[in-house]
Coordinates of C-alpha atoms in Angstrom, one line a residue:
M971 CA 0.0 0.0 0.0
G972 CA 2.9 2.3 0.9
A973 CA 4.5 1.6 -2.5
N974 CA 1.3 2.4 -4.4
F975 CA 1.0 5.7 -2.5
S976 CA 4.6 6.6 -3.4
A977 CA 3.9 5.8 -7.0
C978 CA 1.0 8.3 -7.0
K979 CA 3.3 11.0 -5.7
S980 CA 6.1 10.3 -8.2
D981 CA 6.4 12.0 -11.6
P982 CA 7.6 9.3 -13.9
V983 CA 9.0 10.1 -17.4
G984 CA 6.1 10.4 -19.9
A985 CA 3.5 11.3 -17.2
L986 CA 1.3 14.4 -17.5
P987 CA 2.8 17.5 -15.7
L988 CA 1.2 18.3 -12.3
Q989 CA -1.4 21.0 -12.5
S990 CA -0.6 24.3 -10.6
N991 CA -3.1 25.6 -8.0
P992 CA -5.5 28.2 -9.4
S993 CA -5.0 31.8 -8.4
L994 CA -6.9 35.1 -8.6
G995 CA -5.0 35.7 -11.8
D996 CA -7.0 32.8 -13.4
L997 CA -10.3 34.4 -12.5
P998 CA -12.3 35.3 -15.7
E999 CA -12.6 39.1 -16.2
S1000 CA -16.4 38.8 -16.2
C1001 CA -16.4 37.2 -12.8
A1002 CA -14.0 39.8 -11.5
A1003 CA -16.4 42.5 -12.7
L1004 CA -19.3 41.0 -10.8
I1005 CA -17.2 41.1 -7.6
L1006 CA -16.2 44.7 -8.1
G1007 CA -19.8 45.7 -8.5
Y1008 CA -20.3 45.1 -4.8
L1009 CA -17.5 47.4 -3.7
D1010 CA -17.2 51.1 -3.2
P1011 CA -15.2 53.1 -5.8
P1012 CA -12.0 53.4 -3.7
E1013 CA -12.0 49.7 -3.1
I1014 CA -12.5 49.0 -6.8
C1015 CA -9.5 51.1 -7.6
K1016 CA -7.4 49.3 -5.1
L1017 CA -8.4 45.9 -6.4
A1018 CA -7.6 47.0 -10.0
K1019 CA -4.0 47.0 -9.0
L1020 CA -4.1 43.4 -8.0
N1021 CA -3.8 41.7 -11.4
R1022 CA -4.7 41.9 -15.0
A1023 CA -8.2 40.4 -14.6
F1024 CA -9.3 43.0 -12.0
R1025 CA -7.6 45.8 -13.9
G1026 CA -9.5 45.0 -17.0
A1027 CA -12.8 44.4 -15.1
S1028 CA -12.5 47.8 -13.4
W1029 CA -13.3 49.5 -16.7
A1030 CA -16.6 47.8 -17.1
D1031 CA -19.3 50.4 -17.8
F1032 CA -22.0 48.5 -15.8
I1033 CA -19.9 48.8 -12.6
W1034 CA -19.5 52.6 -12.8
E1035 CA -23.0 53.3 -14.0
S1036 CA -24.3 51.7 -10.7
K1037 CA -22.0 54.1 -8.7
L1038 CA -23.1 57.2 -10.6
P1039 CA -26.2 59.2 -9.5
S1040 CA -29.4 57.9 -11.1
N1041 CA -29.7 61.2 -13.1
Y1042 CA -26.0 61.5 -13.9
Q1043 CA -26.8 62.2 -17.6
T1044 CA -28.8 65.3 -16.7
I1045 CA -26.0 66.4 -14.4
V1046 CA -23.4 66.0 -17.1
R1047 CA -25.5 68.0 -19.6
K1048 CA -25.9 70.8 -16.9
V1049 CA -22.2 71.0 -16.2
F1050 CA -20.4 69.9 -19.4
G1051 CA -23.0 70.1 -22.1
D1052 CA -22.1 67.4 -24.6
G1053 CA -18.4 67.3 -23.6
L1054 CA -18.4 63.8 -22.1
E1055 CA -20.3 61.9 -24.8
N1056 CA -17.3 59.7 -25.8
L1057 CA -16.1 58.8 -22.4
G1058 CA -16.6 55.5 -20.6
K1059 CA -18.5 55.5 -17.3
R1060 CA -15.4 55.2 -15.2
D1061 CA -14.0 58.4 -16.8
V1062 CA -17.3 60.1 -16.3
Y1063 CA -17.3 59.2 -12.6
T1064 CA -13.7 60.5 -12.3
R1065 CA -14.5 63.8 -14.0
L1066 CA -17.6 64.3 -11.8
C1067 CA -15.6 63.7 -8.7
Q1068 CA -13.4 66.7 -9.5
P1069 CA -14.6 70.2 -8.7
N1070 CA -16.6 71.3 -11.8
S1071 CA -17.5 75.0 -12.2
F1072 CA -20.6 76.4 -13.9
D1073 CA -22.6 79.6 -14.0
D1074 CA -19.5 81.6 -14.9
G1075 CA -17.4 80.0 -12.2
T1076 CA -19.6 81.2 -9.3
K1077 CA -20.8 77.6 -8.5
T1078 CA -19.0 74.3 -8.2
V1079 CA -20.4 70.8 -8.1
W1080 CA -18.7 67.5 -7.4
L1081 CA -19.4 63.9 -6.4
D1082 CA -18.2 62.4 -3.2
K1083 CA -15.7 59.9 -4.4
N1084 CA -16.7 57.3 -1.8
T1085 CA -20.5 57.3 -2.3
G1086 CA -21.2 59.2 -5.6
S1087 CA -23.4 61.7 -3.7
V1088 CA -23.7 65.2 -5.2
C1089 CA -22.2 68.2 -3.3
L1090 CA -22.5 71.8 -4.4
S1091 CA -21.0 75.1 -3.4
I1092 CA -21.9 78.8 -4.3
S1093 CA -19.1 81.4 -4.0
S1094 CA -19.6 84.8 -2.4
K1095 CA -19.6 86.3 -6.0
G1096 CA -22.6 84.1 -6.8
L1097 CA -24.7 85.7 -4.0
A1098 CA -26.6 89.0 -3.9
I1099 CA -25.0 91.0 -1.1
T1100 CA -26.5 94.3 -0.1
G1101 CA -23.9 97.0 -0.5
I1102 CA -21.3 94.7 -2.1
D1103 CA -20.4 97.4 -4.7
D1104 CA -19.6 100.1 -2.0
R1105 CA -16.1 99.6 -0.8
R1106 CA -16.9 101.5 2.4
Y1107 CA -18.7 98.3 3.4
W1108 CA -17.5 95.3 1.5
N1109 CA -14.3 94.1 -0.3
H1110 CA -13.4 90.9 -2.2
I1111 CA -10.1 89.6 -0.9
Q1112 CA -7.9 86.9 -2.3
T1113 CA -7.2 83.9 0.0
E1114 CA -6.1 80.3 -0.2
E1115 CA -8.6 79.4 2.4
S1116 CA -11.5 79.3 -0.1
R1117 CA -12.1 76.8 -2.8
F1118 CA -12.9 79.9 -5.0
C1119 CA -9.7 81.7 -3.9
S1120 CA -11.8 84.7 -2.9
V1121 CA -14.1 85.7 -0.1
A1122 CA -16.3 88.8 0.6
Y1123 CA -15.1 90.8 3.6
L1124 CA -17.5 93.1 5.5
Q1125 CA -15.9 96.0 7.2
Q1126 CA -19.0 97.6 8.7
I1127 CA -22.7 97.9 7.8
W1128 CA -26.0 98.7 9.4
W1129 CA -28.3 96.6 7.2
F1130 CA -26.8 93.1 6.6
E1131 CA -28.6 91.0 4.0
V1132 CA -27.3 88.2 1.7
D1133 CA -29.6 86.4 -0.8
G1134 CA -28.9 83.7 -3.3
E1135 CA -30.4 81.0 -5.5
V1136 CA -29.4 78.0 -7.4
E1137 CA -31.2 75.6 -9.8
F1138 CA -29.7 72.1 -10.1
P1139 CA -30.9 68.5 -10.9
F1140 CA -30.1 67.0 -7.5
P1141 CA -30.6 63.2 -7.2
A1142 CA -33.4 62.1 -4.8
G1143 CA -32.4 62.4 -1.2
T1144 CA -32.2 64.7 1.8
Y1145 CA -29.7 67.6 1.7
S1146 CA -28.4 70.2 4.2
L1147 CA -27.5 73.8 3.5
F1148 CA -24.7 75.7 5.2
F1149 CA -23.1 79.2 5.1
R1150 CA -19.3 79.1 5.5
L1151 CA -18.3 82.2 7.6
Q1152 CA -15.5 83.5 9.7
L1153 CA -15.3 86.4 12.2
G1154 CA -12.1 88.2 11.4
R1155 CA -10.0 88.7 8.3
S1156 CA -7.4 86.1 7.4
S1157 CA -4.0 87.2 6.1
Q1158 CA -1.0 85.4 4.8
K1159 CA 0.8 82.9 7.0
R1160 CA 3.8 84.2 8.9
F1161 CA 6.5 81.8 9.9
G1162 CA 4.2 78.9 9.1
R1163 CA 1.4 80.2 11.3
R1164 CA -2.0 81.3 10.2
I1165 CA -2.8 85.0 11.1
C1166 CA -6.4 86.3 11.5
N1167 CA -7.1 89.9 12.3
T1168 CA -10.2 90.2 14.5
E1169 CA -9.8 93.8 15.4
H1170 CA -12.9 95.0 13.5
V1171 CA -15.3 92.2 14.6
H1172 CA -18.3 93.7 16.3
G1173 CA -22.1 93.6 16.5
W1174 CA -22.7 89.8 16.1
D1175 CA -23.3 89.2 19.8
I1176 CA -26.1 91.7 20.1
K1177 CA -28.8 90.2 17.9
P1178 CA -28.8 86.7 16.2
V1179 CA -28.4 86.2 12.4
R1180 CA -31.4 84.6 10.7
F1181 CA -30.9 82.0 8.0
Q1182 CA -33.7 80.8 5.6
L1183 CA -34.1 78.5 2.6
W1184 CA -37.0 77.8 0.2
T1185 CA -37.2 75.1 -2.5
S1186 CA -39.4 74.7 -5.6
E1187 CA -40.7 71.5 -4.1
G1188 CA -42.3 73.5 -1.3
H1189 CA -39.8 72.9 1.5
Y1190 CA -38.9 75.7 3.9
A1191 CA -36.4 75.9 6.7
S1192 CA -35.0 78.6 9.0
S1193 CA -32.6 78.9 11.9
Q1194 CA -31.0 81.7 13.8
C1195 CA -27.9 82.0 16.0
F1196 CA -25.2 84.4 17.2
L1197 CA -21.9 84.3 15.2
T1198 CA -19.1 83.1 17.5
E1199 CA -15.5 81.9 17.6
P1200 CA -13.5 84.7 15.9
G1201 CA -10.6 83.5 13.8
K1202 CA -12.2 80.2 12.9
W1203 CA -14.1 79.1 9.8
N1204 CA -17.5 77.7 10.8
Y1205 CA -20.4 76.1 8.9
Y1206 CA -23.7 77.5 10.0
H1207 CA -26.6 75.2 9.3
V1208 CA -29.5 76.8 7.6
G1209 CA -31.8 73.7 7.4
D1210 CA -32.6 70.6 5.4
F1211 CA -34.7 69.9 2.3
V1212 CA -35.8 66.8 0.5
V1213 CA -35.6 66.1 -3.3
E1214 CA -38.1 63.6 -4.5
N1215 CA -37.9 64.0 -8.3
P1216 CA -34.4 63.7 -9.7
N1217 CA -35.7 64.2 -13.3
A1218 CA -36.5 67.9 -12.6
S1219 CA -34.2 70.6 -11.5
T1220 CA -34.7 71.8 -7.9
K1221 CA -34.6 75.6 -7.4
I1222 CA -33.3 76.7 -4.0
K1223 CA -33.6 80.3 -2.6
L1224 CA -31.6 81.2 0.5
S1225 CA -30.9 84.2 2.7
M1226 CA -28.9 85.4 5.6
T1227 CA -29.9 88.6 7.4
Q1228 CA -29.3 90.8 10.4
I1229 CA -31.3 93.9 9.7
D1230 CA -31.6 95.5 13.1
C1231 CA -30.4 99.0 12.3
T1232 CA -29.9 100.0 16.0
H1233 CA -26.2 98.9 15.7
T1234 CA -23.5 98.2 13.1
K1235 CA -21.8 94.9 12.6
G1236 CA -18.6 94.1 10.8
G1237 CA -15.4 92.1 10.6
L1238 CA -17.0 89.2 8.8
C1239 CA -15.6 87.0 6.0
L1240 CA -18.3 85.3 3.8
D1241 CA -16.8 82.5 1.8
S1242 CA -19.6 80.4 0.3
V1243 CA -22.8 78.4 0.7
L1244 CA -22.6 74.6 0.7
V1245 CA -25.2 72.0 -0.1
Y1246 CA -24.3 68.6 1.2
P1247 CA -26.1 65.3 1.6
S1248 CA -27.5 65.3 5.1
E1249 CA -25.7 62.2 6.1
F1250 CA -22.4 64.1 5.7
R1251 CA -23.2 66.7 8.3
E1252 CA -20.8 65.2 10.8
R1253 CA -17.9 65.6 8.4
L1254 CA -18.2 69.4 8.5
K1255 CA -17.4 69.4 12.3
H1256 CA -13.9 68.2 11.5
F1257 CA -13.0 71.1 9.1

């Protein structure tokens, strides 16, 4: 019996070569694509580096189409026109994950690379600011601390009012709207340290600022608060709204006011308005 077992283990001349064990490299590309379809985009990109099968499978259109928003074609037309017609779905996803400007560069939209959710930002130059053309009150200043490289700085004013609107084909879901503000004027870094001049900050602790939003689907939200923490950029939550029809553009109107004319207020930097999926609200606490 031992001799017979030894014969089975031997490789006599003329016998068929022993088969090597299968590996992931032997996996058919179609099977690899099915596996990748269950993963998040960053995980797909990591596995694409594993071997040739996963690398080829990672370009399959059906994988990336499932990661894109359901109305991604409408979003592409809004932002790019017909500029992405000849691209594969992976390239479309990659382009949409980058900051993409529209409306003369006053608005930027991008996809969260992990989830494919839509995020949108409106620059201070895309808002209607009372007194913005009078340099006694407002100035636009250049800064690296804004994704738009510019913020509106309020020196002093009695009637503070900011309005804005945006129309965009948001995918169905719940969204939160924020103003990004800072008490104090940032300047260039000195010796590697960030400098913020808060000398002219005043009036924001007397009466609260009121924030409001309205949508074309009938949603309304409002909030009010005192502006605090000089020298730090903060996201002030206006409210939430729901998008139910991704096939139609949602129009959002928003405002920020402090119109009590019994006192002046000043020393405020207004960077932008941000529209984020509501499940991302916790992220903003870490900025």
